[in-house]
Coordinates of C-alpha atoms and ligand atoms in Angstrom, one line a residue:
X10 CA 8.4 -27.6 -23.8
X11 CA 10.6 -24.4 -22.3
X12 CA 12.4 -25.1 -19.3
X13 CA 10.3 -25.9 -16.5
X14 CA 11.3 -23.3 -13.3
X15 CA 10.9 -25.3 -10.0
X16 CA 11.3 -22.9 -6.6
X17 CA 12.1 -25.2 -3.4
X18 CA 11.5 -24.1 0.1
X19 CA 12.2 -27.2 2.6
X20 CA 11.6 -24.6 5.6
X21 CA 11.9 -26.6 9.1
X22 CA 11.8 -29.5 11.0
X23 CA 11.0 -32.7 8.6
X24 CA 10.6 -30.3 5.9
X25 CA 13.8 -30.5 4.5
X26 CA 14.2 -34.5 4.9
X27 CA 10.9 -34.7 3.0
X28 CA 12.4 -32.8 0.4
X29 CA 15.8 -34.6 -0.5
X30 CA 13.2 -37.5 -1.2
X31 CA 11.6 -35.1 -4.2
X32 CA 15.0 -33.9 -5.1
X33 CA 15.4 -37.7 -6.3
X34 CA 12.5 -37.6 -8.7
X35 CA 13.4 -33.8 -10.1
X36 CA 16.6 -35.5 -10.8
X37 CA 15.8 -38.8 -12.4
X38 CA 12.8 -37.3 -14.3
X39 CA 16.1 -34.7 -16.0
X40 CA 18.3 -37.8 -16.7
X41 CA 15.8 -40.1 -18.0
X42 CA 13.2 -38.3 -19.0
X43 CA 14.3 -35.0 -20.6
X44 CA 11.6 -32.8 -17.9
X45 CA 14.5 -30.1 -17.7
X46 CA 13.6 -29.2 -15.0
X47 CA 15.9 -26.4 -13.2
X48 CA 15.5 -25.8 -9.7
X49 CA 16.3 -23.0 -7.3
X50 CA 16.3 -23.2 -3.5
X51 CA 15.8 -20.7 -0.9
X52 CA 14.8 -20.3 2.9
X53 CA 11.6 -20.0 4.6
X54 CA 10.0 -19.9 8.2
X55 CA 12.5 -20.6 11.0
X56 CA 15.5 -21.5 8.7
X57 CA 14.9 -18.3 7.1
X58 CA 14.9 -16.0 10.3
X59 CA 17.5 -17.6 11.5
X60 CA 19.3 -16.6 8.4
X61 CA 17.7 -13.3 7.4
X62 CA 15.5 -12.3 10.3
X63 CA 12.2 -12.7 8.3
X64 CA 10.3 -15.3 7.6
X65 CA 11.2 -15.5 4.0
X66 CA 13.8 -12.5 2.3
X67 CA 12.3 -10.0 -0.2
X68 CA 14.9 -12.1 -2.4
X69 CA 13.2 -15.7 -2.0
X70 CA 9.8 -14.5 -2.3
X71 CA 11.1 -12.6 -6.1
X72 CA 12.4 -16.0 -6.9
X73 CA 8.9 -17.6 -5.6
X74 CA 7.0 -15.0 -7.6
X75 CA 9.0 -16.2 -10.9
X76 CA 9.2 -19.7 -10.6
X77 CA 6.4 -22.1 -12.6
X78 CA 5.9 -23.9 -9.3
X79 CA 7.4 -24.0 -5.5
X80 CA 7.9 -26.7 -3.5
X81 CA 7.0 -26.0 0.0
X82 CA 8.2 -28.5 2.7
X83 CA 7.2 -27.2 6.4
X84 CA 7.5 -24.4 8.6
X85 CA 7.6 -24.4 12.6
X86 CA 8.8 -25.7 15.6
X87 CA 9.2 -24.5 19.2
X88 CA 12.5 -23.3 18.6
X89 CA 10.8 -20.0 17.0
X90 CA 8.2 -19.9 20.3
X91 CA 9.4 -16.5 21.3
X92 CA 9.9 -15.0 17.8
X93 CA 7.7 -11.8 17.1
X94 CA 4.6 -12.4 15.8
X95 CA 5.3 -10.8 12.4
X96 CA 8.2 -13.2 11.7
X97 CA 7.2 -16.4 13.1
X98 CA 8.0 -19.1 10.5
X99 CA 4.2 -19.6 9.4
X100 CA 4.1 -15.7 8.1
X101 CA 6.4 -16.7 5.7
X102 CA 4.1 -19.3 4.4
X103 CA 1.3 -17.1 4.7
X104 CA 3.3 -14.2 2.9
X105 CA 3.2 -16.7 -0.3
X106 CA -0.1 -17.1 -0.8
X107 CA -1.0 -13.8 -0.3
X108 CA 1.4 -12.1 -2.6
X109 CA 1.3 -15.2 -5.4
X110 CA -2.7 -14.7 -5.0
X111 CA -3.1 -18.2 -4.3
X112 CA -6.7 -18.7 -3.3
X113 CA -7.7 -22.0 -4.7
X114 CA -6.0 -24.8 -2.4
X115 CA -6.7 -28.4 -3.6
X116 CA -6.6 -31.1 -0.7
X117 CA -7.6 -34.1 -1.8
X118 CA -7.7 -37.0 0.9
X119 CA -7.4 -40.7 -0.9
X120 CA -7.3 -43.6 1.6
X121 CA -4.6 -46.0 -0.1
X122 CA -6.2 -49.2 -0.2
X123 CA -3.6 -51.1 1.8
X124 CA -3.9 -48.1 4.2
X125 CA -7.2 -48.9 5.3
X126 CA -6.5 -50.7 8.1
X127 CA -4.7 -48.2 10.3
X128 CA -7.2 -45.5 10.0
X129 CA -8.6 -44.7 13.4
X130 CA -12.0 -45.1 11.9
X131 CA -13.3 -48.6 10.5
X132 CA -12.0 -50.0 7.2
X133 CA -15.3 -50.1 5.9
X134 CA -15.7 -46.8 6.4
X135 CA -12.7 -45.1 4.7
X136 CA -12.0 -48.0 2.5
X137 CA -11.7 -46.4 -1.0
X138 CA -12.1 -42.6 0.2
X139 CA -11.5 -39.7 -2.6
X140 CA -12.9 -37.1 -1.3
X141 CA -11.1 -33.2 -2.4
X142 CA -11.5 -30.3 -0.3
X143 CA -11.2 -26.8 -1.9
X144 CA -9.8 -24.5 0.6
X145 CA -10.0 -21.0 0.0
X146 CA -6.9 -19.5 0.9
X147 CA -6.0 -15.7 0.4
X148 CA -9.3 -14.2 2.5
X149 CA -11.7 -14.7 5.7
X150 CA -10.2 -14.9 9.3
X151 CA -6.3 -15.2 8.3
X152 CA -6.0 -11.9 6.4
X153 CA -9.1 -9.7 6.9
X154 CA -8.3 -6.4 9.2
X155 CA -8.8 -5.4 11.9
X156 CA -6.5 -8.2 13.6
X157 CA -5.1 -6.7 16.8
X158 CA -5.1 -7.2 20.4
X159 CA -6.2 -3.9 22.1
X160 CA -5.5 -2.5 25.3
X161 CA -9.1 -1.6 27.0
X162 CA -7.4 0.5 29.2
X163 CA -9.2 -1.3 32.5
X164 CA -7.3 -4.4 33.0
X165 CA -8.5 -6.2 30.1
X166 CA -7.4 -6.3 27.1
X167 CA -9.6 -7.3 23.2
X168 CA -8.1 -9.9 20.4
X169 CA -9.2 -9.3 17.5
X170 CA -9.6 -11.1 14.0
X171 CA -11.9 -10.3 11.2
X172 CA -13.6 -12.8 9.5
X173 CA -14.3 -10.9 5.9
X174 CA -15.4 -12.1 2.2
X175 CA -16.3 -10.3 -0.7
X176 CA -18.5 -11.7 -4.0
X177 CA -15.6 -12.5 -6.3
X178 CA -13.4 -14.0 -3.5
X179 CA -16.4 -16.9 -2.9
X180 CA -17.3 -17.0 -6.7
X181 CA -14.1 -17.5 -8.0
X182 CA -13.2 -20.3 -5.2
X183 CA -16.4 -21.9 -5.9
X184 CA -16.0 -22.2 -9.8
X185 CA -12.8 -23.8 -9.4
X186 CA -14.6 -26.3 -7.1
X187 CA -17.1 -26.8 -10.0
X188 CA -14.9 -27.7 -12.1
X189 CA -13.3 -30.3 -10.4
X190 CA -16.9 -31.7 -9.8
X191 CA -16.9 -31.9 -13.3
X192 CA -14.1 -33.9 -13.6
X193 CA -14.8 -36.1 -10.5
X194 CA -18.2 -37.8 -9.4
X195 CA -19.7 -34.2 -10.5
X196 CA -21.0 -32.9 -6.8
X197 CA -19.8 -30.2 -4.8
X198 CA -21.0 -29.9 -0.9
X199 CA -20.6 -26.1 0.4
X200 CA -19.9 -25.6 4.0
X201 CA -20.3 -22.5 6.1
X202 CA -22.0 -21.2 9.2
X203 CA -24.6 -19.0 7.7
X204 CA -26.5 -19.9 11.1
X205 CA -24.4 -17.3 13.1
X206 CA -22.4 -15.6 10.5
X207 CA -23.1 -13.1 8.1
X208 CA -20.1 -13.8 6.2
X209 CA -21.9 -17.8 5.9
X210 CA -25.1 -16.1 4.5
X211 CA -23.1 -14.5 1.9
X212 CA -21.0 -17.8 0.8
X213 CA -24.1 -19.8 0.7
X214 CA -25.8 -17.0 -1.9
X215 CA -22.7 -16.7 -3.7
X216 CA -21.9 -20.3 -4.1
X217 CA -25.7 -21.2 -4.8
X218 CA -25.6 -18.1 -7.6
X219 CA -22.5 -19.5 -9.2
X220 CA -23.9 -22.9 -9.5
X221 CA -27.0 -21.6 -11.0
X222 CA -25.5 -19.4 -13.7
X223 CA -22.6 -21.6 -14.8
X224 CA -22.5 -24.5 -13.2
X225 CA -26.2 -26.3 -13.0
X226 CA -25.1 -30.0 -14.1
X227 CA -22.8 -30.3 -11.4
X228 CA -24.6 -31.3 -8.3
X229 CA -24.7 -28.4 -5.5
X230 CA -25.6 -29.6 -1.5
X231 CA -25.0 -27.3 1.9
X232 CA -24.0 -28.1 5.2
X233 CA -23.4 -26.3 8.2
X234 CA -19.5 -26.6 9.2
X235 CA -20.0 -28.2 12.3
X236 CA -22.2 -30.9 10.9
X237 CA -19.8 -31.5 7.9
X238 CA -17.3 -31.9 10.2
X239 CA -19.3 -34.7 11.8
X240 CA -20.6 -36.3 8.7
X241 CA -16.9 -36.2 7.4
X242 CA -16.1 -39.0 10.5
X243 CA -19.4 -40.8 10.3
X244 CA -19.3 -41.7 6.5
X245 CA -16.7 -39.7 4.9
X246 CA -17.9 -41.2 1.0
X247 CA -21.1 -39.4 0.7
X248 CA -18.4 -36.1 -0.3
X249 CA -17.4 -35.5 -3.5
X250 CA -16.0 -32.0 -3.7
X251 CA -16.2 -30.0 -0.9
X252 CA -15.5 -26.4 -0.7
X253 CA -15.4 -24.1 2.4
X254 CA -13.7 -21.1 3.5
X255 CA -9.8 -20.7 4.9
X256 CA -10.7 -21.2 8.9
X257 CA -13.1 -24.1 8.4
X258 CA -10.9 -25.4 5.3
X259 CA -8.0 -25.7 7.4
X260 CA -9.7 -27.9 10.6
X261 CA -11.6 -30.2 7.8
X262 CA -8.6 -30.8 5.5
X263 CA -6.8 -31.9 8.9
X264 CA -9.9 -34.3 9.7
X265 CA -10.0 -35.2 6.4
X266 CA -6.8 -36.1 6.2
X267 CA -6.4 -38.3 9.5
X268 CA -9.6 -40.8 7.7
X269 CA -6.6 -41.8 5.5
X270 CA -4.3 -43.6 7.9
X271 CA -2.1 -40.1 8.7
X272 CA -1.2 -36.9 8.1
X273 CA 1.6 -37.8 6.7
X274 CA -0.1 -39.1 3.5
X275 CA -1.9 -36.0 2.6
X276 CA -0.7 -33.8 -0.4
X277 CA -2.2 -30.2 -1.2
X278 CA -1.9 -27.7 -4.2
X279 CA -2.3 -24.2 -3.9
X280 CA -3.4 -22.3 -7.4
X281 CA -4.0 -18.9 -8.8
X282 CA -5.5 -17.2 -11.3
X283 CA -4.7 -18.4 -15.0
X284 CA -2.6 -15.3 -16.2
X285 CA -4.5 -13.5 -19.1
X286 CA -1.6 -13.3 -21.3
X287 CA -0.1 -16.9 -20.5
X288 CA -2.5 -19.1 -19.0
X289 CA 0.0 -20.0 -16.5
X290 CA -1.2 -20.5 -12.6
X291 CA 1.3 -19.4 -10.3
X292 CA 1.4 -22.7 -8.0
X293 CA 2.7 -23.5 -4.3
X294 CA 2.5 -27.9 -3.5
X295 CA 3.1 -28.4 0.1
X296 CA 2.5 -31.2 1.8
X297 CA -1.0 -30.6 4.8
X298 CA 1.6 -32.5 7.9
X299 CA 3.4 -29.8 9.5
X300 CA 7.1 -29.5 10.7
X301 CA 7.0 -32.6 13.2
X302 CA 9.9 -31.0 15.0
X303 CA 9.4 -34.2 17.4
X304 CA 10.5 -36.5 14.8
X305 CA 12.7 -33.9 12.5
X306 CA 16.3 -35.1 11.9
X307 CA 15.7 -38.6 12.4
X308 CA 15.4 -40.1 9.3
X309 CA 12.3 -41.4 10.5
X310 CA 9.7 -39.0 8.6
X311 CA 7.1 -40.3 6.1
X312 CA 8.1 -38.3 2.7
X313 CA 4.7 -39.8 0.8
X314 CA 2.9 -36.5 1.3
X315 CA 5.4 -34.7 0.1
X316 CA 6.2 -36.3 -3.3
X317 CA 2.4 -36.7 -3.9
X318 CA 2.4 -32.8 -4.0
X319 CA 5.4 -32.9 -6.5
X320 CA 2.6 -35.5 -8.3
X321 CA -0.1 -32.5 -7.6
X322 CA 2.6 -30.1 -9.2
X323 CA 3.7 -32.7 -12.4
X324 CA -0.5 -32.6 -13.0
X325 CA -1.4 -28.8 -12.4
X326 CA 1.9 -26.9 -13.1
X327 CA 3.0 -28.8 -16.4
X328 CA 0.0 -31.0 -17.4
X329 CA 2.1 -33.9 -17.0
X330 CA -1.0 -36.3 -16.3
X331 CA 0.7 -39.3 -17.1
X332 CA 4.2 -39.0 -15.0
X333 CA 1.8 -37.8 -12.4
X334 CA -0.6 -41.0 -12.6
X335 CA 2.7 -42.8 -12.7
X336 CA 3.4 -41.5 -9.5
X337 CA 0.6 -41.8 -7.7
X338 CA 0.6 -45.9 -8.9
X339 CA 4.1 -46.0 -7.5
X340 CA 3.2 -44.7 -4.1
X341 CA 0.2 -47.2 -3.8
X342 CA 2.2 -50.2 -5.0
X343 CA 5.3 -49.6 -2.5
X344 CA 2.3 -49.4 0.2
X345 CA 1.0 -52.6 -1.3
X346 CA 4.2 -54.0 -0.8
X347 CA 4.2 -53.4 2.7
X348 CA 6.3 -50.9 3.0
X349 CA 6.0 -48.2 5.9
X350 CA 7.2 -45.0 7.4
X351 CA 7.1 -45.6 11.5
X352 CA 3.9 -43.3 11.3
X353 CA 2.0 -45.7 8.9
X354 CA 3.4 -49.3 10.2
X355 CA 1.1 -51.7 11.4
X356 CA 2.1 -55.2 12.3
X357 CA 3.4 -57.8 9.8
X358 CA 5.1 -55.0 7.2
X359 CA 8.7 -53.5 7.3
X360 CA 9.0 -50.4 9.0
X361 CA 11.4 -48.0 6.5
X362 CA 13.1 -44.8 6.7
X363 CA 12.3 -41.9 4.8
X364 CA 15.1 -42.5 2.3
X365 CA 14.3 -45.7 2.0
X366 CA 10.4 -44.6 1.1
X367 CA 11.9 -42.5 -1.2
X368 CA 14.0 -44.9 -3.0
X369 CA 11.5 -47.7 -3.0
X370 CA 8.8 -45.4 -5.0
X371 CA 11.3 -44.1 -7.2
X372 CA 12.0 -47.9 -8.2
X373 CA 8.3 -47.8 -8.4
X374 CA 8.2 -45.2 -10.8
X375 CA 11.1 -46.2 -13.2
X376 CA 9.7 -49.7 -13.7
X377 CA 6.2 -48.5 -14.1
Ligands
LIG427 C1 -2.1 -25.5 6.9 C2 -1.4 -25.0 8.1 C3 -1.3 -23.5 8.0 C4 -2.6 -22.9 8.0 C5 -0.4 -22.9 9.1 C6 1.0 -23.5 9.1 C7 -0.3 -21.4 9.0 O1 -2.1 -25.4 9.2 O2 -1.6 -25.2 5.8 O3 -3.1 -26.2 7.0 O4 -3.2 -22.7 9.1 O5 -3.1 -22.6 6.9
LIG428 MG1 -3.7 -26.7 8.8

């Protein structure tokens, strides 16, 4: 295997703290392991304007653009309130998935069994959970144009966004759901509002074509939005795969990923195309918590989310299914153990720091 070109972006807030816990792994997976991998790091969101005045330099996203995979810890915080809208720290994020054409985003939300009890919904009911979510990512309401306020000229003023799709956009995000079907319990559930948008009546066709040409031995079902959102908190298990557009992919994967204790335990993959030539994706993992800038420089930050995206990356990037099961077992047996982040602690286990979360899964790893 070549050398394996990892891109990190630790951004803001916990971001960075979350990352020194992967850093770990990179580097005991090169001594031990022989993963050569070589890493690169650069700046992006509030860091980076601080540094460059953008949200991420022409020269970062070059270096994003050539890596196998980035690492993407967190952008934000209300230290960049006032910045102009252009270069507020989540347009660098946003940059990235539009120029690395990352549509398909993978969230998957697994309740760890020892998790179950601090769920704000009843053990019973998230007890077990694997549900995915396939985002898409690079179209609808965050990118389609117009997107503007206007001056009316009479006092008032009009905010625009645009909430666009076109065929291959929804067929190429839906196959990719397929797929996974295939490799999970095989069922996909589409969501939309094809009740009040016109955009919705598209996806449902689209999706509902796909499935029939390609796809007919997975199972297909459709919801409205609103109701999935509901039926995610009433009896999250029903869901296999579900797949939705950017706007509603980005308020489910955040109730989705509150059934599993907290945010902080959520990891997400974000994929391109296979390259003709190559077969290679280009790849961003981040983590779905954001910058926490309440907790940031504490050492108080739960890093699981964040090295079960570098778990996402070992799997998707470099097919390295086994080191990336390996992973995954470690995290679940430190939380057996009854170890915690202050976010995840529930009476009668030891409340940890992030390094100390990151250490204890690493010993996880290497014995396992
Ligand atoms: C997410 C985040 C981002 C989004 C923000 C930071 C732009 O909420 O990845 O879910 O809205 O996509
Ligand atoms: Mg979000």
């Amino acid at each position: 295997m070549a050398t394996r070109k990892l891109f990190l972006l630790p951004g803001d807030g916990i971001g960075p703290e979350a990352m020194a816990e992967v850093r770990k792994f990179i580097g005991f997976m090169n001594a031990e392991q022989g993963a050569d991998f070589h890493s690169d790091e650069g700046l992006v969101g509030g860091s980076a304007y601080d540094a460059y005045g953008a949200a991420i330099s022409d020269a970062d996203m070059d270096k994003a653009m050539a890596a196998d995979a980035v690492l993407f810890g967190a952008v934000g915080g209300p230290k960049w309130d006032a910045v102009p809208y252009d270069m507020r720290p989540e347009a660098g994020l946003l940059r990235l998935r539009k120029e690395m054409e990352l549509f398909a985003n993978l969230r998957p939300a697994i309740c760890y069994p020892a998790l179950a009890a601090s769920s704000s919904l009843k053990p019973e009911v998230v007890e077990g959970l694997d549900i995915l979510i396939v985002r898409e990512l690079t179209g609808g309401v965050y990118f389609g144009q117009p997107k503007e306020i206007i001056d009316l000229g009479n006092g008032q003023k009009r905010g625009i966004d645009t909430q666009v799709y076109d065929t291959y956009e929804i067929e190429r995000i839906s196959a990719v759901a397929f797929e996974l079907a295939r490799t999970r319990r095989g069922e996909v559930c589409s969501m939309e509002k094809r009740n009040v948008m016109k955009s919705g009546v598209l996806w449902n066709e689209v999706v509902t074509a796909t499935h029939k040409a390609r796809f007919p031995d997975v199972k297909l079902s459709h919801m409205l939005a609103d109701a999935g959102g509901m039926q995610l908190v009433r009896w999250p298990k029903q869901f296999d795969v579900i797949v939705t557009d950017n706007l509603f992919g980005d308020m489910l994967s955040d109730v989705a990923a509150m059934l599993t204790g907290s945010l902080g335990m959520l990891p997400s993959a974000s994929l391109g195309a296979p390259d003709p030539m190559t077969g290679k994706r280009k790849a961003l993992y981040e983590p779905v918590h954001g910058s926490a800038p309440d907790i940031a420089g504490q050492g108080i930050a739960n890093p699981i989310a964040m090295i079960a995206s570098f778990a996402m990356c070992l799997r998707y990037s470099f097919a390295m299914i086994e080191d990336a099961e390996r992973l995954d077992r470690a995290i679940a047996t430190v939380l057996d153990a009854g170890l915690r982040t202050s976010d995840i602690w529930s009476e009668g286990c030891d409340r940890i720091t992030t390094a100390d979360m990151g250490d204890a899964i690493l010993k996880a790893y290497s014995a396992g």
